[in-house]
PDB file of C-alpha atoms in Angstrom:
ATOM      1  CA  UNK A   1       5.849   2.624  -2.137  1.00  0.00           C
ATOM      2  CA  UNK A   2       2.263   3.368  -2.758  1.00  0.00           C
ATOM      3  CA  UNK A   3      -0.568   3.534   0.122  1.00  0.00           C
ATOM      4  CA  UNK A   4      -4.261   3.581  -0.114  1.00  0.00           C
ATOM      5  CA  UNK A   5      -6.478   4.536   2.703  1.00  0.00           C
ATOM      6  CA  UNK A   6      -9.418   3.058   1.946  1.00  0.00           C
ATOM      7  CA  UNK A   7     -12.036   4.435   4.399  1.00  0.00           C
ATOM      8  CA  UNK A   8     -11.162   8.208   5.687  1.00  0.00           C
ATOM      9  CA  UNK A   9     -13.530  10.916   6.258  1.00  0.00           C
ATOM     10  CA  UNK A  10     -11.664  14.046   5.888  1.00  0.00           C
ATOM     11  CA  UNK A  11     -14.628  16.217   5.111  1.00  0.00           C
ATOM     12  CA  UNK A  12     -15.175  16.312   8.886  1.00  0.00           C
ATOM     13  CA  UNK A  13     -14.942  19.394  10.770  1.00  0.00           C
ATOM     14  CA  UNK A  14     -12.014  18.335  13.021  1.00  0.00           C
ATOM     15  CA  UNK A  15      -9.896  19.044   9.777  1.00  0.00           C
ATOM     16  CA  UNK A  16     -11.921  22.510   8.768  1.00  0.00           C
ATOM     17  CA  UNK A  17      -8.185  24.002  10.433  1.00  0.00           C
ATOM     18  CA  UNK A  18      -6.260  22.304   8.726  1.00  0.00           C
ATOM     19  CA  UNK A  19      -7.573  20.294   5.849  1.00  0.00           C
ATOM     20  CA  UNK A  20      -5.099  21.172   2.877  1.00  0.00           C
ATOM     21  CA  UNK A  21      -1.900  20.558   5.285  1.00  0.00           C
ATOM     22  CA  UNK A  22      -3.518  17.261   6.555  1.00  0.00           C
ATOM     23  CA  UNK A  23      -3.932  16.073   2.767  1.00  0.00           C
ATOM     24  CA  UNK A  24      -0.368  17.151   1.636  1.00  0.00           C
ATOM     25  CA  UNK A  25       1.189  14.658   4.636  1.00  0.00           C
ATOM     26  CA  UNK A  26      -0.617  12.422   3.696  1.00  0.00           C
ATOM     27  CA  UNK A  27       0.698  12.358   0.235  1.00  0.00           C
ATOM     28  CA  UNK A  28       4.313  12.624   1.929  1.00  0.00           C
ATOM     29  CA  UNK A  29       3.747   9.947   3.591  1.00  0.00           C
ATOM     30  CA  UNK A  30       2.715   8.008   0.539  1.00  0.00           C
ATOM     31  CA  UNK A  31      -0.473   7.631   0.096  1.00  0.00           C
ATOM     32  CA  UNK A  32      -2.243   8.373  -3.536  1.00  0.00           C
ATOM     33  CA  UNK A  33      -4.779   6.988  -3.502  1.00  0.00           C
ATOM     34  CA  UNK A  34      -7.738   7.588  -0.501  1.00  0.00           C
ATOM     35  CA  UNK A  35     -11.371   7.237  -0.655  1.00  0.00           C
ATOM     36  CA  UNK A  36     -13.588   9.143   1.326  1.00  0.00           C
ATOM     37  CA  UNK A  37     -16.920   8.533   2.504  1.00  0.00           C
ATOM     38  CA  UNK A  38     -20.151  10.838   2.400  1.00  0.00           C
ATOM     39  CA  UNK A  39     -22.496   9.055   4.514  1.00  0.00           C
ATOM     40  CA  UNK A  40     -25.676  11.468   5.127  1.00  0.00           C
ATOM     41  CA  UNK A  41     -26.988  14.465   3.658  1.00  0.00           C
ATOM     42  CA  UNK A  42     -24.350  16.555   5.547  1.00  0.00           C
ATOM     43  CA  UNK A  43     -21.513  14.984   4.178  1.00  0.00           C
ATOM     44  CA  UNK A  44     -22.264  13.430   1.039  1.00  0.00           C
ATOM     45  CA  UNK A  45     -22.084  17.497  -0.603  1.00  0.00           C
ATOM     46  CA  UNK A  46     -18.726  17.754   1.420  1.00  0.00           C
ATOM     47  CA  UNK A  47     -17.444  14.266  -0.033  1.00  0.00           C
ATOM     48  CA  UNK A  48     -18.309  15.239  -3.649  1.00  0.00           C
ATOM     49  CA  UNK A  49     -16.242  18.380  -3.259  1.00  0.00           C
ATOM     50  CA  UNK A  50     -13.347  16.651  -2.042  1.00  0.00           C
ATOM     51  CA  UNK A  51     -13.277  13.977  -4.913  1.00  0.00           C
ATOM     52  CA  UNK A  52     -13.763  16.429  -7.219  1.00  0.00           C
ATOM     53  CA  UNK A  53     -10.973  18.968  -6.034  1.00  0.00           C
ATOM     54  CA  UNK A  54      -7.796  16.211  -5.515  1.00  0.00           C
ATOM     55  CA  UNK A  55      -7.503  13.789  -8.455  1.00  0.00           C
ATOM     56  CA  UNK A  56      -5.958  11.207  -5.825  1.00  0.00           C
ATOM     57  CA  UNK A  57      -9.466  11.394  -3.968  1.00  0.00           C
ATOM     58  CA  UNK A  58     -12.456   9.241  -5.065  1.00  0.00           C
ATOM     59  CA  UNK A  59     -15.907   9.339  -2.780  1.00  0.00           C
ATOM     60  CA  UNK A  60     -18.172   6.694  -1.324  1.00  0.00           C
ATOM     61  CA  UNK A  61     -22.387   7.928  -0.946  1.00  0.00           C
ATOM     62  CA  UNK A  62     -24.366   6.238   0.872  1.00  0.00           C
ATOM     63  CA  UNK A  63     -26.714   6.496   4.023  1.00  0.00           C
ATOM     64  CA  UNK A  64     -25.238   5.684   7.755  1.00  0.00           C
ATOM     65  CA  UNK A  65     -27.556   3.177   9.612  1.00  0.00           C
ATOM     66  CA  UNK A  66     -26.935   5.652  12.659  1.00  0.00           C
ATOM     67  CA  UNK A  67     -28.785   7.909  10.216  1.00  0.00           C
ATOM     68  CA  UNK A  68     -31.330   5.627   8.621  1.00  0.00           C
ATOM     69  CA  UNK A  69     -34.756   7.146  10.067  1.00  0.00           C
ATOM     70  CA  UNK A  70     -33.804   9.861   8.585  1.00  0.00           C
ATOM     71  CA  UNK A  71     -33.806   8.579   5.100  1.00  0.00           C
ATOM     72  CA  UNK A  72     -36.532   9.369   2.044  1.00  0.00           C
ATOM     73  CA  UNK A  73     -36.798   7.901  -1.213  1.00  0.00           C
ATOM     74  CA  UNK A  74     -35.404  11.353  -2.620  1.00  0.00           C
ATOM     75  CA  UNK A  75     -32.222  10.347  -0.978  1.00  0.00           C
ATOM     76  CA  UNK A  76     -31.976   6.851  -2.502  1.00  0.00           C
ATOM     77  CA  UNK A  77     -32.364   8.498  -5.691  1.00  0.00           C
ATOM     78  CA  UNK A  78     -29.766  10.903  -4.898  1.00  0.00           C
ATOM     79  CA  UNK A  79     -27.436   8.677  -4.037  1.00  0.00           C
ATOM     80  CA  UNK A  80     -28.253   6.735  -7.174  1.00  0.00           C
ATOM     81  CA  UNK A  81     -27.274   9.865  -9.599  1.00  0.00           C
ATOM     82  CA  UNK A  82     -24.329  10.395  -7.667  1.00  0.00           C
ATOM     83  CA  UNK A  83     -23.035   6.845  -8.439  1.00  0.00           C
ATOM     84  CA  UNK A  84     -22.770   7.910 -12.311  1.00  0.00           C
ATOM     85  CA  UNK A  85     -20.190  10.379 -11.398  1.00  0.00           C
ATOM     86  CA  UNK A  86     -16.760   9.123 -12.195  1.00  0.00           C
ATOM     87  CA  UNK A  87     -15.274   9.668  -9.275  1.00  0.00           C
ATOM     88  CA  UNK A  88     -17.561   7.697  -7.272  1.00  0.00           C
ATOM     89  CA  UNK A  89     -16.518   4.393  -6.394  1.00  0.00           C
ATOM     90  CA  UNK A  90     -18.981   2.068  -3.894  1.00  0.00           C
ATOM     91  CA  UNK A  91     -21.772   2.699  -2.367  1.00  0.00           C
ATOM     92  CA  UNK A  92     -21.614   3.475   1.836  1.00  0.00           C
ATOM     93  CA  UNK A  93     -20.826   3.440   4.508  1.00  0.00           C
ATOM     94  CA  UNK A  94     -24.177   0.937   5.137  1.00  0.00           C
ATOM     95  CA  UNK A  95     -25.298  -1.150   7.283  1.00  0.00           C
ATOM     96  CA  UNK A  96     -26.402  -2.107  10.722  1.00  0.00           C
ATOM     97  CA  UNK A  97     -25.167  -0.544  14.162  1.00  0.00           C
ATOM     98  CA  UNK A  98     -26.662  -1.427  17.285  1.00  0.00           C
ATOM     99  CA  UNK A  99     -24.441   0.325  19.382  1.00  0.00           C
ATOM    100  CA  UNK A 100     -25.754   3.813  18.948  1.00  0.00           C
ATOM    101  CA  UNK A 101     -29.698   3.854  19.793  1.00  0.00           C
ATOM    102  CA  UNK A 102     -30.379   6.414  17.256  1.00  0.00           C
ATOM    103  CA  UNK A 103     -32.604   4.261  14.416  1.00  0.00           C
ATOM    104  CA  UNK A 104     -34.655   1.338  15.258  1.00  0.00           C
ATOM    105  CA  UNK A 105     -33.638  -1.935  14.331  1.00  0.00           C
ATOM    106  CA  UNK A 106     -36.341  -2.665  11.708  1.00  0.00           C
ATOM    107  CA  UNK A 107     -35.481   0.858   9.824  1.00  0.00           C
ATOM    108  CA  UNK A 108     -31.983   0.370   9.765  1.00  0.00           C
ATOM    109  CA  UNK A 109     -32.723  -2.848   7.941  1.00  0.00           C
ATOM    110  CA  UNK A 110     -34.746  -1.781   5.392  1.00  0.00           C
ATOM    111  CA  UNK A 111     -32.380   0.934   4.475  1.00  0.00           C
ATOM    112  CA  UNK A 112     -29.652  -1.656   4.468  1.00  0.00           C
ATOM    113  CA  UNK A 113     -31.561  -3.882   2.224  1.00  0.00           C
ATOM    114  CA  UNK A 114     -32.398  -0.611  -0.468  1.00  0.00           C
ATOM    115  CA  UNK A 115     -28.817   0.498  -0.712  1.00  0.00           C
ATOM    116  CA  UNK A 116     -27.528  -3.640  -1.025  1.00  0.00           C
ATOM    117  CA  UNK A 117     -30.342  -3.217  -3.622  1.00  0.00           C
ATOM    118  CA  UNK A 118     -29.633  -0.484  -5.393  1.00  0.00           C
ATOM    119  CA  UNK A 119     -26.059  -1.353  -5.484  1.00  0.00           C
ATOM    120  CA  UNK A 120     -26.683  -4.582  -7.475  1.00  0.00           C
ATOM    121  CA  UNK A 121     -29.143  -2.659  -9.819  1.00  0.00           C
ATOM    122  CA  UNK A 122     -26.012  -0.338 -10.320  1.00  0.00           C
ATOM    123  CA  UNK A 123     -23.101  -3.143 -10.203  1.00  0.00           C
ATOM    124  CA  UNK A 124     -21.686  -0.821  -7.497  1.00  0.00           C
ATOM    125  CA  UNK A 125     -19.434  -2.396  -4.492  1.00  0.00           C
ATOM    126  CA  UNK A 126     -20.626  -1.531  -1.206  1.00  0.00           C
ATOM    127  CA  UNK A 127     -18.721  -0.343   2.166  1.00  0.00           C
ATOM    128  CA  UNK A 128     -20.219  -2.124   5.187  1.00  0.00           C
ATOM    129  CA  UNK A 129     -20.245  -0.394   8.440  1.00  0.00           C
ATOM    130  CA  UNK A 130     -21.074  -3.099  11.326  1.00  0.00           C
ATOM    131  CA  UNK A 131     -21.428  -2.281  15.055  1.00  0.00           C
ATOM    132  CA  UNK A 132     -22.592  -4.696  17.242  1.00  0.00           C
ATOM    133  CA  UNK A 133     -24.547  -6.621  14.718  1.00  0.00           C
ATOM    134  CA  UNK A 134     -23.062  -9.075  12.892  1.00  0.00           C
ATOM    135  CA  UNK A 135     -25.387 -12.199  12.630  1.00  0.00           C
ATOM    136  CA  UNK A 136     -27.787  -9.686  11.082  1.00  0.00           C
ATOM    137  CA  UNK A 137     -25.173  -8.037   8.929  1.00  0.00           C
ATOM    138  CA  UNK A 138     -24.371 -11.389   7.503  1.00  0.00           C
ATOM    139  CA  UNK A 139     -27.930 -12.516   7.094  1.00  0.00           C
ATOM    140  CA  UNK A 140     -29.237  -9.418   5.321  1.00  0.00           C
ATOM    141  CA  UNK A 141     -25.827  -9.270   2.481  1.00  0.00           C
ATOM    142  CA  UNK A 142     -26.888 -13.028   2.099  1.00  0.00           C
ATOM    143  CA  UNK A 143     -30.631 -12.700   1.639  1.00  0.00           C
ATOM    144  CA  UNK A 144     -29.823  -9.648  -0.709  1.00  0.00           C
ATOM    145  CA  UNK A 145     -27.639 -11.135  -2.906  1.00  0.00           C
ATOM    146  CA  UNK A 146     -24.952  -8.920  -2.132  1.00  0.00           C
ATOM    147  CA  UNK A 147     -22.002 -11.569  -2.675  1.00  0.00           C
ATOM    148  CA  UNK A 148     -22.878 -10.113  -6.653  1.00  0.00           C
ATOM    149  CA  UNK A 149     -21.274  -6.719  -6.123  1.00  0.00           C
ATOM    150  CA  UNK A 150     -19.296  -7.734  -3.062  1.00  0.00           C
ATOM    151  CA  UNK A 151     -17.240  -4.781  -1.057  1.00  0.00           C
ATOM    152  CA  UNK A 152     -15.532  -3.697   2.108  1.00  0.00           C
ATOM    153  CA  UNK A 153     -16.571  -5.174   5.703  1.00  0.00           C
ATOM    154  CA  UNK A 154     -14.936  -1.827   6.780  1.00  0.00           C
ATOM    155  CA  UNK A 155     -12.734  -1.536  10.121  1.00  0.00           C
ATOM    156  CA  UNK A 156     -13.215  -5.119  10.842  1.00  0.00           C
ATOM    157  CA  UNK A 157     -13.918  -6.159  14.166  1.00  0.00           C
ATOM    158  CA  UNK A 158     -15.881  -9.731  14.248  1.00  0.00           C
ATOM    159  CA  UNK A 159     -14.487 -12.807  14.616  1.00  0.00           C
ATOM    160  CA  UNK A 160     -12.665 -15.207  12.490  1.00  0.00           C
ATOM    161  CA  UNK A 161     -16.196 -17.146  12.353  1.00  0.00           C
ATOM    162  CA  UNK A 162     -17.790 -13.658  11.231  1.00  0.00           C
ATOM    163  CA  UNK A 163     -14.544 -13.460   8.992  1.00  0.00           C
ATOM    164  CA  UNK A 164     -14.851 -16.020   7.076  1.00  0.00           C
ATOM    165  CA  UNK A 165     -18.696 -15.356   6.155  1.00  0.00           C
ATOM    166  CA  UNK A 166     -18.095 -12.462   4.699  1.00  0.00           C
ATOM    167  CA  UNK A 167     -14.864 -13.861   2.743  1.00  0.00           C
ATOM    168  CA  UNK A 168     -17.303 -16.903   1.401  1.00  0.00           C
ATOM    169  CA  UNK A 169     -19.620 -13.799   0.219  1.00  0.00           C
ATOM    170  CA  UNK A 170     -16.929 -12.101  -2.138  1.00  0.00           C
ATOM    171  CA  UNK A 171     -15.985  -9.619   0.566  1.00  0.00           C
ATOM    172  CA  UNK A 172     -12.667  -7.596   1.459  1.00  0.00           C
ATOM    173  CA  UNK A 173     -11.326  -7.072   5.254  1.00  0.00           C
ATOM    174  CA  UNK A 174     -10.414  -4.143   5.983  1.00  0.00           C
ATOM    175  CA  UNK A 175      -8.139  -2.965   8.894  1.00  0.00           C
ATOM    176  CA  UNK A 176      -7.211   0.148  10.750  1.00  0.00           C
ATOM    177  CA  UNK A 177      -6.145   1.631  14.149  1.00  0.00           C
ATOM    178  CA  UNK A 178      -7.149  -1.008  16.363  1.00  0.00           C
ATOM    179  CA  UNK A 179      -4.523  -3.606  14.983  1.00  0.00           C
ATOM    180  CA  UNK A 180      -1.862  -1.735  16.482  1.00  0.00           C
ATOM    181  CA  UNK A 181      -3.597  -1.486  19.998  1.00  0.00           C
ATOM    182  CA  UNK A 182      -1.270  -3.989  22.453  1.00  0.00           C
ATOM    183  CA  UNK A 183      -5.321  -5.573  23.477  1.00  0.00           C
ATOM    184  CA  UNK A 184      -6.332  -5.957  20.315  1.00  0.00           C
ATOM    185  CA  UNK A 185      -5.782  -9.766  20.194  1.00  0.00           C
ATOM    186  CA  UNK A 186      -8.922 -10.938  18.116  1.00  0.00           C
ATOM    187  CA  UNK A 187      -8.178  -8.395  15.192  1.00  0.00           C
ATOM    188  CA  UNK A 188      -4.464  -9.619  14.994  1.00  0.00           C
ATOM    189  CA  UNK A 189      -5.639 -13.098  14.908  1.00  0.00           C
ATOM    190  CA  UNK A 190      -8.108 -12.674  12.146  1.00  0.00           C
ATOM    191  CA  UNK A 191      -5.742 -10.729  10.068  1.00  0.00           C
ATOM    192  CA  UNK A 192      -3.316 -13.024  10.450  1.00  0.00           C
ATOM    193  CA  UNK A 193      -5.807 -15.482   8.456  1.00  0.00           C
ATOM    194  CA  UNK A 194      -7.411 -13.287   5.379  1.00  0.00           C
ATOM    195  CA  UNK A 195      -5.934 -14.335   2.488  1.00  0.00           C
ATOM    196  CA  UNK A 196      -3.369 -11.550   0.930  1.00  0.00           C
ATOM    197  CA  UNK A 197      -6.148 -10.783  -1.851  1.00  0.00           C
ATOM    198  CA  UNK A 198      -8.622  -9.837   0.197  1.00  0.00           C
ATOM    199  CA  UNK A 199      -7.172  -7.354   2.622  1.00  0.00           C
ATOM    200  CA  UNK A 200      -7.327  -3.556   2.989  1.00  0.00           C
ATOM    201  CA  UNK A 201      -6.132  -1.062   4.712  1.00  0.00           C
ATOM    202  CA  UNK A 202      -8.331   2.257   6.198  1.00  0.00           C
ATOM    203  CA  UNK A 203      -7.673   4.759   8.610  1.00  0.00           C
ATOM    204  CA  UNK A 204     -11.454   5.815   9.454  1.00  0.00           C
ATOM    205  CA  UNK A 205      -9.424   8.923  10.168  1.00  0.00           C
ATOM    206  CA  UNK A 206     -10.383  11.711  11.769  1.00  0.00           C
ATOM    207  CA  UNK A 207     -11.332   8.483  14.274  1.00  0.00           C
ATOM    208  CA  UNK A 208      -9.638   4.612  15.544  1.00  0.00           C
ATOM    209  CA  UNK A 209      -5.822   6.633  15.699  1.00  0.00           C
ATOM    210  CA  UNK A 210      -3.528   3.833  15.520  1.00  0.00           C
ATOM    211  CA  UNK A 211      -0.656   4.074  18.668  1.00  0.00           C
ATOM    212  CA  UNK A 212       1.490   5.823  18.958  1.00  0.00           C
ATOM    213  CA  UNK A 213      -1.007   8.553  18.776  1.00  0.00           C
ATOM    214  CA  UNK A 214      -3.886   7.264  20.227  1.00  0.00           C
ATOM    215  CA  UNK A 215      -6.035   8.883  21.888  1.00  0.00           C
ATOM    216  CA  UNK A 216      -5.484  12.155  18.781  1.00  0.00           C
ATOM    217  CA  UNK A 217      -6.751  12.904  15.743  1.00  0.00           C
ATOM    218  CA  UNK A 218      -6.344  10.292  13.377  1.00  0.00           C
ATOM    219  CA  UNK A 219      -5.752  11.531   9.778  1.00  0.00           C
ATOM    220  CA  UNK A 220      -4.562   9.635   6.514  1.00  0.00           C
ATOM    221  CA  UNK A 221      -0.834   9.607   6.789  1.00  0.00           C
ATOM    222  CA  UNK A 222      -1.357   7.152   9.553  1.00  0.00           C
ATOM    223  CA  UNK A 223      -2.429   4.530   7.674  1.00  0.00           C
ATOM    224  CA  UNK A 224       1.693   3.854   6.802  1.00  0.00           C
ATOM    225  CA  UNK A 225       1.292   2.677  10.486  1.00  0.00           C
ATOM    226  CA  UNK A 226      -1.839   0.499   9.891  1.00  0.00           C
ATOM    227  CA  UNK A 227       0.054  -0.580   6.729  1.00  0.00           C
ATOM    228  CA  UNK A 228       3.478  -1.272   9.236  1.00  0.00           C
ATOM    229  CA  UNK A 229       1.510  -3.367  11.744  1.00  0.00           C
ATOM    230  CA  UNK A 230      -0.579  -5.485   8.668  1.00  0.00           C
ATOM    231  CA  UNK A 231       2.816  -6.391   7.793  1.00  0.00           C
ATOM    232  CA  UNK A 232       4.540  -7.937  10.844  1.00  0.00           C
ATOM    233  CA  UNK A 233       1.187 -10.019  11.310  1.00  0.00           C
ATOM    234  CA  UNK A 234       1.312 -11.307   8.171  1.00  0.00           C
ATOM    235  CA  UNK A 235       4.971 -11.678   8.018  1.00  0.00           C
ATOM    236  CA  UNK A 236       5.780 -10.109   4.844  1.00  0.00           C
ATOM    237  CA  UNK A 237       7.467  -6.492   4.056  1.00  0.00           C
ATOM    238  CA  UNK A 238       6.291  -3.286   4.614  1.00  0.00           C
ATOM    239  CA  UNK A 239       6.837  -2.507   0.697  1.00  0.00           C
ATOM    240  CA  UNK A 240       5.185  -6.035  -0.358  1.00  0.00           C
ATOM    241  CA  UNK A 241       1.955  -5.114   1.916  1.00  0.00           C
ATOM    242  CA  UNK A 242       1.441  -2.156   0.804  1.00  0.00           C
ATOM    243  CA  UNK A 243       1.703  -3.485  -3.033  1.00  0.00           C
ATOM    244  CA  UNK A 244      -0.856  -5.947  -2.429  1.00  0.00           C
ATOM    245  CA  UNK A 245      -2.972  -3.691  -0.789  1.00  0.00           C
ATOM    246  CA  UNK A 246      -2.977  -0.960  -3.021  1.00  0.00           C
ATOM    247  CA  UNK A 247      -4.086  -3.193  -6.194  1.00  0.00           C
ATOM    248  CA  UNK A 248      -6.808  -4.969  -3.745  1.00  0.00           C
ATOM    249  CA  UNK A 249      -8.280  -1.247  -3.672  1.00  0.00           C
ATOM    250  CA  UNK A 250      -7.841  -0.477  -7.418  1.00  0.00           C
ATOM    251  CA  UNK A 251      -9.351  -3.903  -8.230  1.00  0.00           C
ATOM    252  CA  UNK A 252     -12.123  -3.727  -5.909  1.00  0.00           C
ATOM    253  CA  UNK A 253     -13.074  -0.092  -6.730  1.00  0.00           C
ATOM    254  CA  UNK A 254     -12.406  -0.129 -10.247  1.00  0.00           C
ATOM    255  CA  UNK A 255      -9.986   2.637  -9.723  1.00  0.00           C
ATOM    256  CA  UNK A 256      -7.408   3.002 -13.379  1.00  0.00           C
TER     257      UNK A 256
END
């Protein structure tokens, strides 16, 4: 049985202890394939290292919306040589996130709409991250065109209304922690209801630690839990989930 964690971010300092050992169980525990995100000019150097030093690791660039007023048109272009590199595989994390106050509204947007942009000039799949704003998420990938490179809505938390937007656009759900929370009854129900094709499975690890470790450090191994729960809501095997899964991720990232 093969896992991919889809989303992780194990450049982050709360593995600079113990990065190697957290990789290795994560292999153990059957995952090969991972893709890890470098969303800022902090960690899109750290990202690039790590896809270039595991062959089983393949890097996202992009620019945070959290980070977005921080953003110059050296960075677009930086992120736009990256994406020739062969073991880059979408463009992200991007998108909106009202939750943190940390870029205004109108910034964030037009950093969303340049990276949807430059993704379709590049035929690049994109790796949504959406936090409290997903009318506008939806309106901007429509008005952009993005249903032409399609992508992740990453650690999916709208509703099955939301859901089924970004579906109609070309888009994959993706799933993590939270659908093994006992209160996480809206995620359950709209996973229940993605077609098989279309779903993925993340850990946004070192972050959302699925239970029984909540509360922790997630890390990549734990997505065999995500993976476990996925399975009883959609009523199929473990093994047959993860199959499905795995080629979703290949076929989406273009990933041989």
């Amino acid at each position: 049985m093969q896992l991919f964690d889809t989303h992780t971010h194990l450049d982050a300092p709360q593995f600079d202890g113990d990065r190697e050992e957290t990789i290795a169980r994560a292999v153990e525990a059957g995952v090969t394939r991972m893709v890890n995100i470098g969303f800022n000019r902090e960690t899109i150097p750290t990202t690039m290292k790590l896809a270039e030093s595991y062959d089983f690791i393949y890097a996202a660039v992009g620019w945070h919306p959290t980070d977005a007023i921080d953003m110059k048109d050296e960075d677009l272009d930086w992120i736009a040589s990256l994406c020739a590199h062969d073991k880059v595989v979408a463009i992200g994390e991007i998108g909106l996130d009202y939750y943190w106050d940390t870029s205004p509204k109108d910034v964030q947007h037009k950093v969303f709409r340049r990276q949807i942009g430059l993704a379709r000039e590049l035929n690049m799949p994109i790796v949504i991250h959406n936090r409290d704003a997903h009318e506008d998420v939806v309106r901007i990938l429509r008005e952009e065109k993005a249903s032409e490179v399609g992508g992740i809505m990453h650690s999916f938390s709208g509703s099955w209304e939301t859901a089924k937007m970004c579906l109609d656009l070309g888009f994959h759900l993706s799933f993590g922690g939270p659908i093994t929370f006992k209160n996480a009854r809206v995620p359950k129900e709209v996973l229940a209801q993605v077609p098989l094709d279309r779903l993925l499975i993340e850990t946004d690890s070192p972050y959302l630690t699925p239970h029984p470790y909540r509360g922790k450090r997630n890390e990549s191994a734990h997505v065999r839990l995500v993976a476990e729960a996925a399975a009883e809501i959609k009523g199929i095997q473990l093994e047959k989930l993860a199959e499905i899964t795995y080629a979703n991720g290949l076929e989406l990232f273009g990933i041989k």
